[in-house]
Every structure is written in C-alpha cells, then in structure tokens.
Coordinates of C-alpha atoms in Angstrom, one line a residue:
X161 CA -4.5 18.3 36.3
X162 CA -3.4 14.5 36.8
X163 CA -1.9 13.9 33.8
X164 CA -1.9 10.6 31.3
X165 CA 0.3 9.0 29.0
X166 CA -0.4 11.0 25.5
X167 CA -0.5 7.5 24.2
X168 CA -3.7 6.7 25.9
X169 CA -5.5 9.8 25.3
X170 CA -4.6 9.7 21.4
X171 CA -5.8 6.6 21.0
X172 CA -9.1 6.8 24.0
X173 CA -10.7 9.7 21.2
X174 CA -9.9 7.6 18.5
X175 CA -11.5 4.9 19.5
X176 CA -14.6 7.0 21.1
X177 CA -15.0 8.5 17.8
X178 CA -15.4 5.2 15.9
X179 CA -17.2 3.9 18.4
X180 CA -20.0 6.4 17.4
X181 CA -19.9 6.3 14.4
X182 CA -22.8 4.7 11.9
X183 CA -23.9 2.0 11.9
X184 CA -22.5 1.5 15.4
X185 CA -25.6 2.2 18.2
X186 CA -23.6 3.8 20.5
X187 CA -24.3 7.5 19.1
X188 CA -24.5 9.3 22.3
X189 CA -20.2 8.5 22.8
X190 CA -19.0 11.4 19.9
X191 CA -20.4 14.0 22.6
X192 CA -17.4 13.3 24.6
X193 CA -14.6 11.5 22.1
X194 CA -12.8 15.0 21.5
X195 CA -12.5 15.3 25.3
X196 CA -9.2 12.6 26.0
X197 CA -7.3 15.6 23.0
X198 CA -8.4 18.9 24.7
X199 CA -7.2 17.1 28.2
X200 CA -3.7 16.2 26.3
X201 CA -3.2 19.8 25.4
X202 CA -4.5 20.7 27.8
X203 CA -0.4 18.7 29.8
X204 CA 1.3 21.2 28.0
X205 CA 2.5 18.9 25.0
X206 CA 5.2 20.5 22.5
X207 CA 3.8 21.7 19.0
X208 CA 5.1 19.0 17.0
X209 CA 4.4 16.1 20.4
X210 CA -0.2 17.8 20.1
X211 CA -0.3 17.7 16.0
X212 CA 0.9 14.2 16.2
X213 CA -0.5 12.4 18.6
X214 CA -4.0 14.6 16.6
X215 CA -2.9 12.4 13.7
X216 CA -3.0 9.6 15.4
X217 CA -6.6 10.0 16.8
X218 CA -8.0 11.1 13.5
X219 CA -6.1 7.8 12.1
X220 CA -7.8 5.3 14.4
X221 CA -11.0 6.7 13.7
X222 CA -11.2 7.1 10.0
X223 CA -9.4 2.7 10.1
X224 CA -11.7 1.8 11.6
X225 CA -14.5 3.7 9.8
X226 CA -13.7 3.9 6.5
X227 CA -10.8 0.5 6.4
X228 CA -13.6 -1.1 4.3
X229 CA -12.0 1.1 0.6
X230 CA -9.6 -1.0 1.3
X231 CA -12.0 -4.2 -0.3
X232 CA -11.9 -1.6 -4.1
X233 CA -8.6 -0.7 -4.0
X234 CA -5.6 -1.3 -1.5
X235 CA -3.5 1.4 -2.9
X236 CA -6.3 4.3 -3.1
X237 CA -7.4 2.6 0.8
X238 CA -3.8 3.4 2.3
X239 CA -3.5 7.3 0.6
X240 CA -7.6 8.0 1.5
X241 CA -7.0 7.3 5.3
X242 CA -3.6 9.1 5.3
X243 CA -4.7 11.8 3.8
X244 CA -7.3 12.3 5.7
X245 CA -6.0 12.0 8.6
X246 CA -4.0 14.4 7.5
X247 CA -6.0 16.7 6.8
X248 CA -8.3 17.0 10.3
X249 CA -5.2 16.7 12.0
X250 CA -5.1 20.8 10.6
X251 CA -8.2 22.4 13.1
X252 CA -5.3 20.8 16.0
X253 CA -2.5 22.1 14.5
X254 CA -4.7 25.7 14.5
X255 CA -6.1 25.2 18.4
X256 CA -2.9 24.6 19.8
X257 CA -1.5 28.0 18.5
X258 CA -4.3 30.2 19.5
X259 CA -4.9 28.3 22.3
X260 CA -0.4 29.3 23.3
X261 CA -0.9 32.6 21.8
X262 CA -4.5 33.7 22.8
X263 CA -5.0 30.7 26.0
X264 CA -7.9 29.1 26.9
X265 CA -11.1 31.7 26.6
X266 CA -10.9 31.8 23.0
X267 CA -8.7 28.7 21.4
X268 CA -11.8 26.2 22.4
X269 CA -13.8 29.2 19.8
X270 CA -11.1 29.0 17.4
X271 CA -11.0 25.6 17.8
X272 CA -15.1 25.4 17.1
X273 CA -14.7 27.7 14.2
X274 CA -11.8 26.0 12.6
X275 CA -13.4 22.7 12.4
X276 CA -15.7 23.9 11.1
X277 CA -14.2 25.6 8.4
X278 CA -12.3 22.4 7.4
X279 CA -15.4 20.1 7.0
X280 CA -16.3 23.2 5.0
X281 CA -13.4 23.3 3.0
X282 CA -13.5 19.4 2.6
X283 CA -17.5 19.0 1.2
X284 CA -15.5 22.3 -1.8
X285 CA -12.1 21.2 -3.0
X286 CA -11.3 18.8 -5.4
X287 CA -9.3 16.3 -3.1
X288 CA -13.0 16.0 -1.2
X289 CA -14.6 13.6 1.3
X290 CA -16.6 14.2 3.9
X291 CA -17.7 10.6 4.6
X292 CA -16.9 11.5 8.3
X293 CA -18.4 15.2 8.4
X294 CA -19.3 14.8 12.3
X295 CA -23.1 16.2 11.4
X296 CA -23.3 12.9 9.7
X297 CA -22.9 10.7 12.4
X298 CA -26.3 11.5 13.6
X299 CA -27.8 9.7 10.5
X300 CA -29.7 6.4 12.3
X301 CA -31.0 8.3 15.4
X302 CA -32.6 11.2 13.0
X303 CA -35.2 11.8 15.1
X304 CA -32.9 13.8 16.9
X305 CA -31.6 15.7 14.6
X306 CA -35.1 16.4 12.4
X307 CA -33.6 20.6 13.0
X308 CA -31.0 19.9 10.1
X309 CA -33.9 21.2 8.0
X310 CA -32.9 24.7 9.7
X311 CA -29.1 24.0 9.9
X312 CA -28.1 21.0 7.6
X313 CA -25.3 18.5 8.9
X314 CA -23.7 21.6 10.3
X315 CA -25.6 22.3 12.8
X316 CA -25.0 18.7 14.2
X317 CA -21.0 19.6 13.9
X318 CA -21.8 22.7 16.5
X319 CA -24.1 20.6 18.6
X320 CA -21.0 18.2 19.2
X321 CA -18.7 20.1 19.4
X322 CA -20.6 22.2 21.8
X323 CA -21.2 19.6 24.0
X324 CA -17.7 18.3 23.5
X325 CA -16.3 21.5 25.1
X326 CA -18.3 22.7 27.7
X327 CA -18.5 18.9 28.4
X328 CA -14.5 19.3 29.5
X329 CA -15.2 22.6 30.6
X330 CA -16.6 20.9 33.6
X331 CA -14.7 18.4 33.6
X332 CA -11.1 19.6 34.6
X333 CA -12.9 22.0 37.4
X334 CA -14.0 18.9 39.3
X335 CA -10.8 18.4 41.7
X336 CA -12.2 22.0 42.2
X337 CA -15.6 22.2 42.8
X338 CA -18.4 21.4 46.1
X339 CA -20.8 19.1 45.6
X340 CA -23.5 21.9 45.2
X341 CA -21.3 23.1 42.6
X342 CA -21.2 19.4 40.9
X343 CA -25.4 19.6 40.4
X344 CA -25.7 22.8 37.9
X345 CA -22.9 21.4 35.8
X346 CA -25.0 17.9 36.0
X347 CA -27.7 19.7 34.4
X348 CA -25.8 22.6 32.5
X349 CA -24.4 19.0 30.0
X350 CA -28.1 17.7 29.7
X351 CA -29.7 20.7 29.1
X352 CA -26.8 20.8 26.7
X353 CA -27.6 17.5 24.6
X354 CA -31.4 17.1 25.5
X355 CA -32.4 20.3 24.5
X356 CA -31.8 20.1 20.9
X357 CA -34.3 16.5 20.8
X358 CA -36.5 18.1 22.6
X359 CA -36.4 20.6 20.0
X360 CA -36.5 17.9 17.2
X361 CA -39.8 16.3 18.4
X362 CA -41.7 19.4 18.0
X363 CA -40.4 19.9 15.1
X364 CA -41.0 16.5 13.9
X365 CA -45.1 16.8 15.4
X366 CA -45.4 20.8 13.8
X367 CA -44.3 19.6 10.5
X368 CA -46.4 16.6 10.8
X369 CA -49.4 18.2 11.7
X370 CA -48.9 20.6 8.9
X371 CA -48.9 17.8 5.9
X372 CA -51.8 15.9 7.7
X373 CA -53.6 19.9 5.0
X374 CA -51.0 19.6 2.5
X375 CA -50.8 16.1 1.0
X376 CA -52.3 15.8 -2.8
X377 CA -51.5 13.8 -4.8
X378 CA -49.0 11.0 -5.2
X379 CA -47.2 9.5 -7.3
X380 CA -46.8 5.1 -7.6
X381 CA -42.5 4.4 -8.1
X382 CA -41.2 1.8 -8.7
X383 CA -37.0 0.5 -7.4
X384 CA -35.1 -2.4 -9.3
X385 CA -32.2 -3.5 -7.2
X386 CA -30.8 -6.1 -10.0
X387 CA -27.9 -7.4 -7.7
X388 CA -25.3 -7.7 -11.0
X389 CA -21.7 -8.2 -10.2
X390 CA -19.6 -4.6 -9.5
X391 CA -16.7 -6.1 -10.8
X392 CA -18.4 -8.6 -13.8
X393 CA -21.3 -6.0 -15.6
X394 CA -19.2 -4.4 -17.8
X395 CA -17.4 -7.2 -19.7
X396 CA -17.7 -7.9 -22.9
X397 CA -21.1 -10.8 -24.2
X398 CA -23.2 -9.2 -20.6
X399 CA -25.2 -6.3 -21.4
X400 CA -28.1 -8.4 -23.1
X401 CA -28.5 -10.7 -20.3
X402 CA -28.5 -7.8 -17.7
X403 CA -31.3 -5.9 -19.5
X404 CA -33.4 -8.6 -19.5
X405 CA -32.8 -9.0 -15.5
X406 CA -34.3 -4.9 -15.6
X407 CA -36.7 -5.0 -17.7
X408 CA -38.6 -8.7 -16.1
X409 CA -37.9 -7.3 -12.4
X410 CA -39.6 -3.9 -13.5
X411 CA -42.7 -5.7 -14.9
X412 CA -42.9 -7.7 -12.2
X413 CA -44.3 -4.5 -10.0
X414 CA -45.3 -2.3 -11.8
X415 CA -49.8 -1.6 -12.8
X416 CA -51.9 0.6 -13.9
X417 CA -50.5 3.8 -11.6
X418 CA -47.0 3.8 -11.6
X419 CA -45.5 6.2 -12.7
X420 CA -41.8 6.2 -12.4
X421 CA -39.3 3.4 -12.3
X422 CA -35.3 3.5 -11.0
X423 CA -33.4 1.2 -12.4
X424 CA -29.8 2.4 -10.4
X425 CA -25.9 3.7 -11.7
X426 CA -24.7 2.6 -15.2
X427 CA -27.5 0.3 -15.0
X428 CA -27.3 0.9 -19.0
X429 CA -23.8 0.4 -20.3
X430 CA -21.0 -1.4 -22.9
X431 CA -17.8 -2.5 -22.7
X432 CA -17.2 1.3 -24.4
X433 CA -19.8 2.9 -23.0
X434 CA -22.6 4.4 -25.4
X435 CA -23.1 7.1 -28.1
X436 CA -25.7 9.0 -25.4
X437 CA -26.4 11.9 -28.2
X438 CA -28.1 8.0 -30.7
X439 CA -28.7 6.3 -27.6
X440 CA -32.3 5.2 -29.7
X441 CA -30.8 4.6 -32.3
X442 CA -28.7 1.7 -30.6
X443 CA -30.1 -1.1 -31.1
X444 CA -29.0 -3.2 -27.5
X445 CA -31.3 -1.4 -26.6
X446 CA -34.2 -2.4 -28.4
X447 CA -35.3 -4.4 -25.2
X448 CA -35.6 -1.3 -23.2
X449 CA -37.6 1.3 -25.8
X450 CA -40.2 -2.1 -26.6
X451 CA -40.2 -2.1 -22.5
X452 CA -41.3 1.6 -22.3
X453 CA -43.4 1.3 -25.0
X454 CA -45.2 -0.9 -23.7
X455 CA -45.7 1.2 -21.0
X456 CA -45.9 4.5 -22.4
X457 CA -47.5 5.9 -18.3
X458 CA -44.1 5.2 -17.4
X459 CA -41.0 6.9 -17.6
X460 CA -37.2 5.2 -17.0
X461 CA -35.1 6.9 -14.9
X462 CA -31.5 5.1 -14.7
X463 CA -27.4 5.4 -15.0
X464 CA -26.2 5.0 -18.0
X465 CA -22.8 4.7 -18.7
X466 CA -22.5 7.3 -21.4
X467 CA -20.1 9.0 -24.1
X468 CA -20.2 12.1 -26.0
X469 CA -18.5 13.7 -29.6
X470 CA -17.1 17.2 -29.2
X471 CA -16.5 19.7 -32.1
X472 CA -13.3 19.9 -33.4
X473 CA -13.2 23.6 -31.6
X474 CA -14.8 22.4 -28.1
X475 CA -11.8 23.1 -25.2
X476 CA -12.7 21.1 -22.4
X477 CA -10.4 19.7 -19.5
X478 CA -12.4 16.3 -19.7
X479 CA -11.9 15.9 -23.1
X480 CA -10.1 13.0 -24.5
X481 CA -8.2 11.8 -28.3
X482 CA -9.7 9.7 -30.7
X483 CA -6.9 7.5 -31.5
X484 CA -6.0 8.4 -35.6
X485 CA -8.3 11.0 -35.7
X486 CA -8.6 14.8 -34.5
X487 CA -12.4 14.2 -32.8
X488 CA -12.6 14.2 -29.8
X489 CA -14.6 13.1 -26.8
X490 CA -15.8 13.2 -23.4
X491 CA -17.7 10.1 -21.1
X492 CA -20.3 10.6 -18.6
X493 CA -21.7 9.2 -15.5
X494 CA -25.0 9.9 -16.2
X495 CA -28.8 10.1 -15.0
X496 CA -31.3 10.4 -17.7
X497 CA -34.9 9.9 -17.0
X498 CA -36.2 8.0 -20.5
X499 CA -39.6 7.5 -22.4
X500 CA -39.9 4.9 -25.5
X501 CA -38.9 7.8 -27.8
X502 CA -35.8 8.5 -25.8
X503 CA -33.9 10.7 -23.5
X504 CA -35.8 13.0 -22.1
X505 CA -33.6 14.8 -19.8
X506 CA -29.5 14.1 -18.0
X507 CA -27.5 14.8 -15.8
X508 CA -24.1 14.2 -15.4
X509 CA -22.6 13.2 -12.4
X510 CA -20.4 16.4 -11.0
X511 CA -19.1 15.1 -7.4
X512 CA -16.6 12.9 -8.9
X513 CA -15.2 10.3 -6.5
X514 CA -11.3 11.7 -5.9
X515 CA -8.1 9.2 -7.4
X516 CA -10.5 7.3 -9.5
X517 CA -12.9 9.8 -11.4
X518 CA -10.8 13.1 -10.7
X519 CA -7.3 13.9 -9.9
X520 CA -6.2 17.6 -8.6
X521 CA -3.5 18.8 -11.0
X522 CA -0.8 18.4 -8.7
X523 CA -1.7 14.5 -8.2
X524 CA -2.4 13.5 -11.7
X525 CA 0.5 11.3 -11.8
X526 CA -0.5 9.4 -9.5
X527 CA -3.3 8.7 -11.8
X528 CA -2.3 4.3 -12.4
X529 CA -2.2 3.9 -8.7
X530 CA -6.3 4.1 -8.6
X531 CA -7.9 1.5 -9.4
X532 CA -12.5 1.7 -9.1
X533 CA -14.4 3.0 -6.7
X534 CA -17.1 2.5 -9.5
X535 CA -16.0 4.4 -11.9
X536 CA -13.8 5.6 -14.3
X537 CA -10.0 5.6 -14.1
X538 CA -9.9 8.1 -17.4
X539 CA -11.9 10.7 -15.7
X540 CA -15.9 11.7 -16.4
X541 CA -16.1 14.7 -17.3
X542 CA -18.5 16.8 -15.2
X543 CA -21.3 20.2 -14.7
X544 CA -21.8 22.6 -13.2
X545 CA -25.9 23.0 -13.5
X546 CA -28.3 21.1 -11.3
X547 CA -30.4 19.4 -14.2
X548 CA -33.7 18.8 -12.9
X549 CA -35.3 15.8 -14.6
X550 CA -39.0 16.9 -15.3
X551 CA -41.5 14.5 -15.8
X552 CA -44.5 17.1 -17.0
X553 CA -47.0 14.8 -17.4
X554 CA -46.8 12.9 -13.8
X555 CA -45.2 16.5 -12.7
X556 CA -42.4 14.9 -10.9
X557 CA -38.8 17.1 -10.6
X558 CA -36.1 15.2 -10.5
X559 CA -33.7 15.8 -8.3
X560 CA -30.9 12.9 -9.7
X561 CA -28.2 12.5 -6.6
X562 CA -25.2 10.0 -8.5
X563 CA -23.1 7.1 -6.6
X564 CA -22.3 9.4 -3.7
X565 CA -23.0 12.8 -4.1
X566 CA -25.7 12.7 -2.0
X567 CA -22.9 12.7 0.8
X568 CA -23.0 16.2 -0.1
X569 CA -25.9 18.2 1.6
X570 CA -25.6 21.6 0.7
X571 CA -24.8 20.7 -2.7
X572 CA -28.3 18.9 -3.3
X573 CA -30.5 22.0 -2.0
X574 CA -28.8 23.5 -5.5
X575 CA -31.8 20.8 -7.8
X576 CA -34.4 22.1 -5.0
X577 CA -33.7 25.5 -5.4
X578 CA -34.5 24.5 -9.4
X579 CA -37.9 22.9 -8.2
X580 CA -36.7 19.4 -7.8
X581 CA -39.7 18.0 -6.0
X582 CA -38.3 14.2 -4.5
X583 CA -35.0 13.2 -4.3
X584 CA -33.8 10.3 -6.5
X585 CA -30.0 8.1 -5.8
X586 CA -28.6 5.4 -7.8
X587 CA -25.2 3.8 -6.8
X588 CA -23.8 1.3 -6.9
X589 CA -22.6 0.4 -3.5
X590 CA -21.2 -3.4 -4.0
X591 CA -17.1 -2.4 -5.4
X592 CA -16.8 -2.1 -0.7
X593 CA -19.0 -6.0 -0.4
X594 CA -20.8 -6.2 3.1
X595 CA -19.2 -4.1 5.1
X596 CA -20.1 -0.2 6.7
X597 CA -20.2 1.2 3.2
X598 CA -23.1 0.9 2.2
X599 CA -24.6 1.0 5.3
X600 CA -23.4 4.6 6.7
X601 CA -24.1 5.5 2.6
X602 CA -27.0 4.2 3.4
X603 CA -28.2 6.6 6.2
X604 CA -26.6 9.2 5.3
X605 CA -29.2 9.5 2.4
X606 CA -31.1 10.2 5.6
X607 CA -30.0 13.5 6.5
X608 CA -31.3 14.8 3.1
X609 CA -34.7 13.6 3.2
X610 CA -34.7 15.4 7.1
X611 CA -32.8 18.7 4.9
X612 CA -35.2 18.8 2.0
X613 CA -38.3 17.8 3.7
X614 CA -38.3 15.6 0.5
X615 CA -39.0 12.0 -0.2
X616 CA -36.0 10.1 -1.4
X617 CA -36.0 7.1 -2.6
X618 CA -33.1 4.8 -4.0
X619 CA -32.1 1.9 -6.0
X620 CA -28.8 0.3 -5.2
X621 CA -27.0 -2.4 -7.8
X622 CA -26.5 -4.7 -4.7
X623 CA -28.1 -3.1 -2.3
X624 CA -28.8 -2.2 -0.2
X625 CA -32.1 0.1 -2.0
X626 CA -35.0 1.7 -0.3
X627 CA -37.2 4.3 0.0
X628 CA -37.1 7.2 3.2
X629 CA -39.9 9.6 4.1
X630 CA -39.1 13.5 4.7
X631 CA -38.3 12.9 8.1
X632 CA -35.4 10.0 7.6
X633 CA -37.3 6.9 8.5
X634 CA -36.7 4.4 6.1
X635 CA -39.9 2.4 4.3
X636 CA -39.0 -1.1 2.5
X637 CA -35.3 -1.4 3.2
X638 CA -34.1 -4.6 0.7
X639 CA -31.5 -6.7 1.9
X640 CA -27.5 -6.3 1.3
X641 CA -26.7 -9.1 -2.1
X642 CA -30.3 -9.9 -3.1
X643 CA -32.1 -8.8 -5.9
X644 CA -35.4 -7.5 -5.9
X645 CA -38.4 -4.8 -6.3
X646 CA -39.5 -2.7 -4.0
X647 CA -43.2 -0.3 -4.6
X648 CA -44.0 2.8 -3.0
X649 CA -47.0 6.2 -3.4
X650 CA -44.5 8.9 -2.8
X651 CA -45.3 12.8 -2.4
X652 CA -44.0 15.0 -4.6
X653 CA -43.2 18.6 -2.0
X654 CA -42.3 21.9 -3.5
X655 CA -41.9 23.5 -0.2
X656 CA -38.4 25.3 0.4
X657 CA -36.7 24.6 4.6
X658 CA -34.6 27.3 5.1
X659 CA -31.9 24.7 4.7
X660 CA -33.0 24.0 0.7
X661 CA -33.2 28.6 0.8
X662 CA -30.0 29.5 2.5
X663 CA -27.7 26.4 2.3
X664 CA -25.2 25.7 4.6
X665 CA -25.3 29.4 6.6
X666 CA -23.9 28.8 9.6
X667 CA -20.4 27.3 7.7
X668 CA -20.4 30.4 6.9
X669 CA -20.0 32.5 10.1
X670 CA -17.4 29.6 11.2
X671 CA -15.1 30.7 8.4
X672 CA -15.9 34.4 9.0
X673 CA -14.5 33.3 13.2
X674 CA -11.8 31.3 12.5
X675 CA -11.1 33.7 10.0
X676 CA -10.9 37.1 12.6
X677 CA -9.6 34.6 15.4
X678 CA -6.2 32.9 14.0
X679 CA -5.4 36.6 12.6
X680 CA -5.7 37.7 15.7
X681 CA -3.6 34.9 17.1
X682 CA -1.6 35.2 14.1
X683 CA -0.6 39.4 15.0
X684 CA 0.1 38.8 18.8
X685 CA 2.4 36.5 18.2
X686 CA 3.7 38.2 15.8
X687 CA 3.7 41.5 17.7
X688 CA 5.1 39.4 21.3
X689 CA 8.1 37.8 18.4
X690 CA 9.3 41.3 17.5
X691 CA 8.9 43.1 21.1
X692 CA 10.9 40.3 22.1
X693 CA 13.3 41.4 19.4
X694 CA 13.6 44.6 20.0
X695 CA 13.6 44.0 23.5
X696 CA 17.6 41.7 22.9

C-alpha cells in the first residue's frame, strides 16, 4: 500500500463527513467518508496515534456541522464539540483492538457493530447528543430512505458503514486486480448504493397506492410562527404583547373548519414561570381564554414555561426549595392542549438538553458554565411516560415533541404505540441564529414522518415552521426570522409501522454482535498474553 501522512487522511475523513451533512447537497460523499481512516489503520499506526487521528477527524466533523452552538454558549459549544468527538473516538479504539487481535476478517464487522452500539448508547444516556447519528445524513434525500418505516435511522447508519467498508475493501485490491476484475467490483458498489434507493421508491409507491383507498376525514390545522426574540421573550412586561401577537396571527388564519391551532415552545410564559395547576385562574392569560371561548371548536396546543408545587412528603430529584418555606416545586417545559376551560391534557418534556436542562451527577460542578440553549439552567423536571394529547372532539391524538426531542426516533415511537395519530413539534430554534442548526432540526423531522408514516406539524418561534407529510415532503415551509401563519388539512393515521411496533431492533442486534466480537478479541488477547508470560 502507498502510504499517506496520517494528518491528510484524518483531515480528509473529517471534511468528507462534514461535506455530506445537511444542509449540504453532497450527501453521496458519506459513502466514502470513513475510507481515509480505514486506510490509516492499514498503515499500521500505534494505538495512541490511530485514536488521536480518529479524534481529529471527529473533531473536524463536529466543529463544521455543529459550530452554531457557539451562538448560544461559547464554553458550552467547546465542551459539547470536544466531548462528542471523544465519545465518537471510542468505536475507533475498539476497531483498532479487534483489528490487532483478530485481523481484518472480523475487525470491520466489529467496527460496524461498535459504532452502532455507540450511537444507541448516545441516544439513551444522560449526556445524549445524537445530532450526528449517521442515519440522519439522509434527512434531505428522503426519496432514498422510505424504508426507514422498517428500520429507523439505524438502517441508514448500517447502510453507510457497509458501503464504506465495501468500497475500502475493493479499493485496496485495485493494485492487484486485472481489468476484468474491476468491472464486477464497480458493479457491486453500484448495487450497494442503488438497491436501497430502488427499494425506497418501491416502498413509497406501494404505500401511496394503498393510501388512495384509505383516506378518510382530514383535520384543518393552523400553525403560528410569532418570531419573538428568544433572548427577550422572558423580559418582564412583554408577555401581554406576545400573547396579543400570537392571538392576532391565529385569528387571521382560522376558519370554521379549523380544529387545532399550534403555538411554539414556551409561547405562554412569565418571567417566573406559571403555576400549571392554576393556569385557568391566572388573569394575565385571560386573552387566551377569551380567544378560545370565541372559537369553541378549536383546541390550542402550546408550549408553556410552567411549574408545579409538590406535597411536603414528595421525593423528587428535580425538586427545588422555595426560600423561606418548607415548600418545594418543579419546573416544567410543557406542551399542553387547551380549550376555554383550561388544560385538557399535558406533557412535560422528557429528553432534556445536556448542560442546560440537565447534567449527570458527576458533572454538576459545571452547571454554572452552561448558558441557555433554550431552557433553564436550573433544570427541568421530566416525565417518563409518553403522554398522548387527545382531543375527543376532533379525534386527534397528538404525539408532542418539545424542542430537540424530535431527533429521537426510537423515543418518539412510544407515543405512537400509545395510539398517537399525528406528531406536533414545538420548538424555539432562535438561540442559534440563522445558521445550519435550525435547518438541520427541520430536516430531521422529515425522518420522523417516514418512520411513523404520520403527518408532522412543526411550529418554530423564529422558524422554520412547516407541515411534513408521511413521506417526508415539506409542505408550506416558512422563512427564517419572520412572523407567519400556515394552514393545512392533515390526515390522522392510526396504522403502526414496523419501526413503531418494534423500535430500534437493528441496534439491539448490533449490540449483541459488538459484545461477542469485543469479548472474543479480549479473550484472544488475554490468552496470548498468558501464553507469552508462560513461555518466558
């Protein structure tokens, strides 16, 4: 093999990964993005050198694609990017160890399994930050991955890794291959990319043909994008003006057929939060109740910055003391379904943003370093249940996703197993400014639509608000940094996809495979070490 400087190979992988990522149009580059690091391993570096160069690749990828976190918090951005890059280096360490102990035949399978195990863990632990899950890369090429209704994003990750491994294995054979051997190799690569795309088109056309015979009643829904400065919305004395703007925009779009109006995350707020149990008695919210009284058929789904008092004997890790009393309370980032009588049903955000809304116990000493991404540095209380917000009048059963909860595909399936028939995302992406962040967040919502085959209704404070159909097609996308209302007839869908029924089943297979291969390699290593010690 011709040798290349490790720096060039490391930088090449990082740049290829970043260039493939949404909103860039060069998605195909993802199928060769890991090849330079594979090449680096075959050059025989030391363990420390290989992991260090892998870390540099991951750092470049993270920095270019998620640098926009800096607009919310400089220290938090640096910490998040470095930490995520370090976590991403762990599968490369496992790859190196298995490669040294079991050789090429098994090490690439081990890397594939370990990477997917890492992604699963990163979706489900306290420092979760799965923004760069490999399967998310196809968020703007949804015609390629209509089969996500069976696999979720793990199917996309598996596809990316398999093609990278296949491409590399064929690449290193080229110097020894004859011309007749090159054609089958090229054909194999085209098949590896082309067949999943072809399957996607078949799945979409089959689903569309079935849908034509099953359409029933549609629900007229209005989404409001108020475009309120996220850094000023909690200033005292501004709440009345904010409510008037939300109501004015809503009134301009609703009609006699409207059944649901959606406002964004924390649209209903107060500098000190709102008592969730006494929301209907709060005089400052009277404009909302008047609005809903004028339109009794309409339900309002809105984000609320809320709190709730706790009984004295309640033990809660999220409890906060009230100075000068024995009382405690919890703070909530709430999605609530309202009519003129008050809250009909509610859901408290469960997936909390690391470093802002939650920190694991071993990092609590860092809490003052983290500024707001869009929550509260004091920490929200979360709930474990997937509460579906049901409107008996319209038949809508809503899966609420608050802020970045919508990037958790397996998590969201819990709502649909609880019989949700539509997804509503309420978010506030304005903390990041006009960067790739809010565009990526919108794109990832397209994956949830395909996985669940549900309509997605998205209300974002500063944009981008939109509707997304069950095939991931964006409808009525609004501009960034503008106020707007959009109206769409959406179809509640009750059928459960395979991914909804069984969740992230591919990851579980990969977890088992990674345990087997890493354990086997460890046994081989210890056996050799013991043998060497005995012989000396």
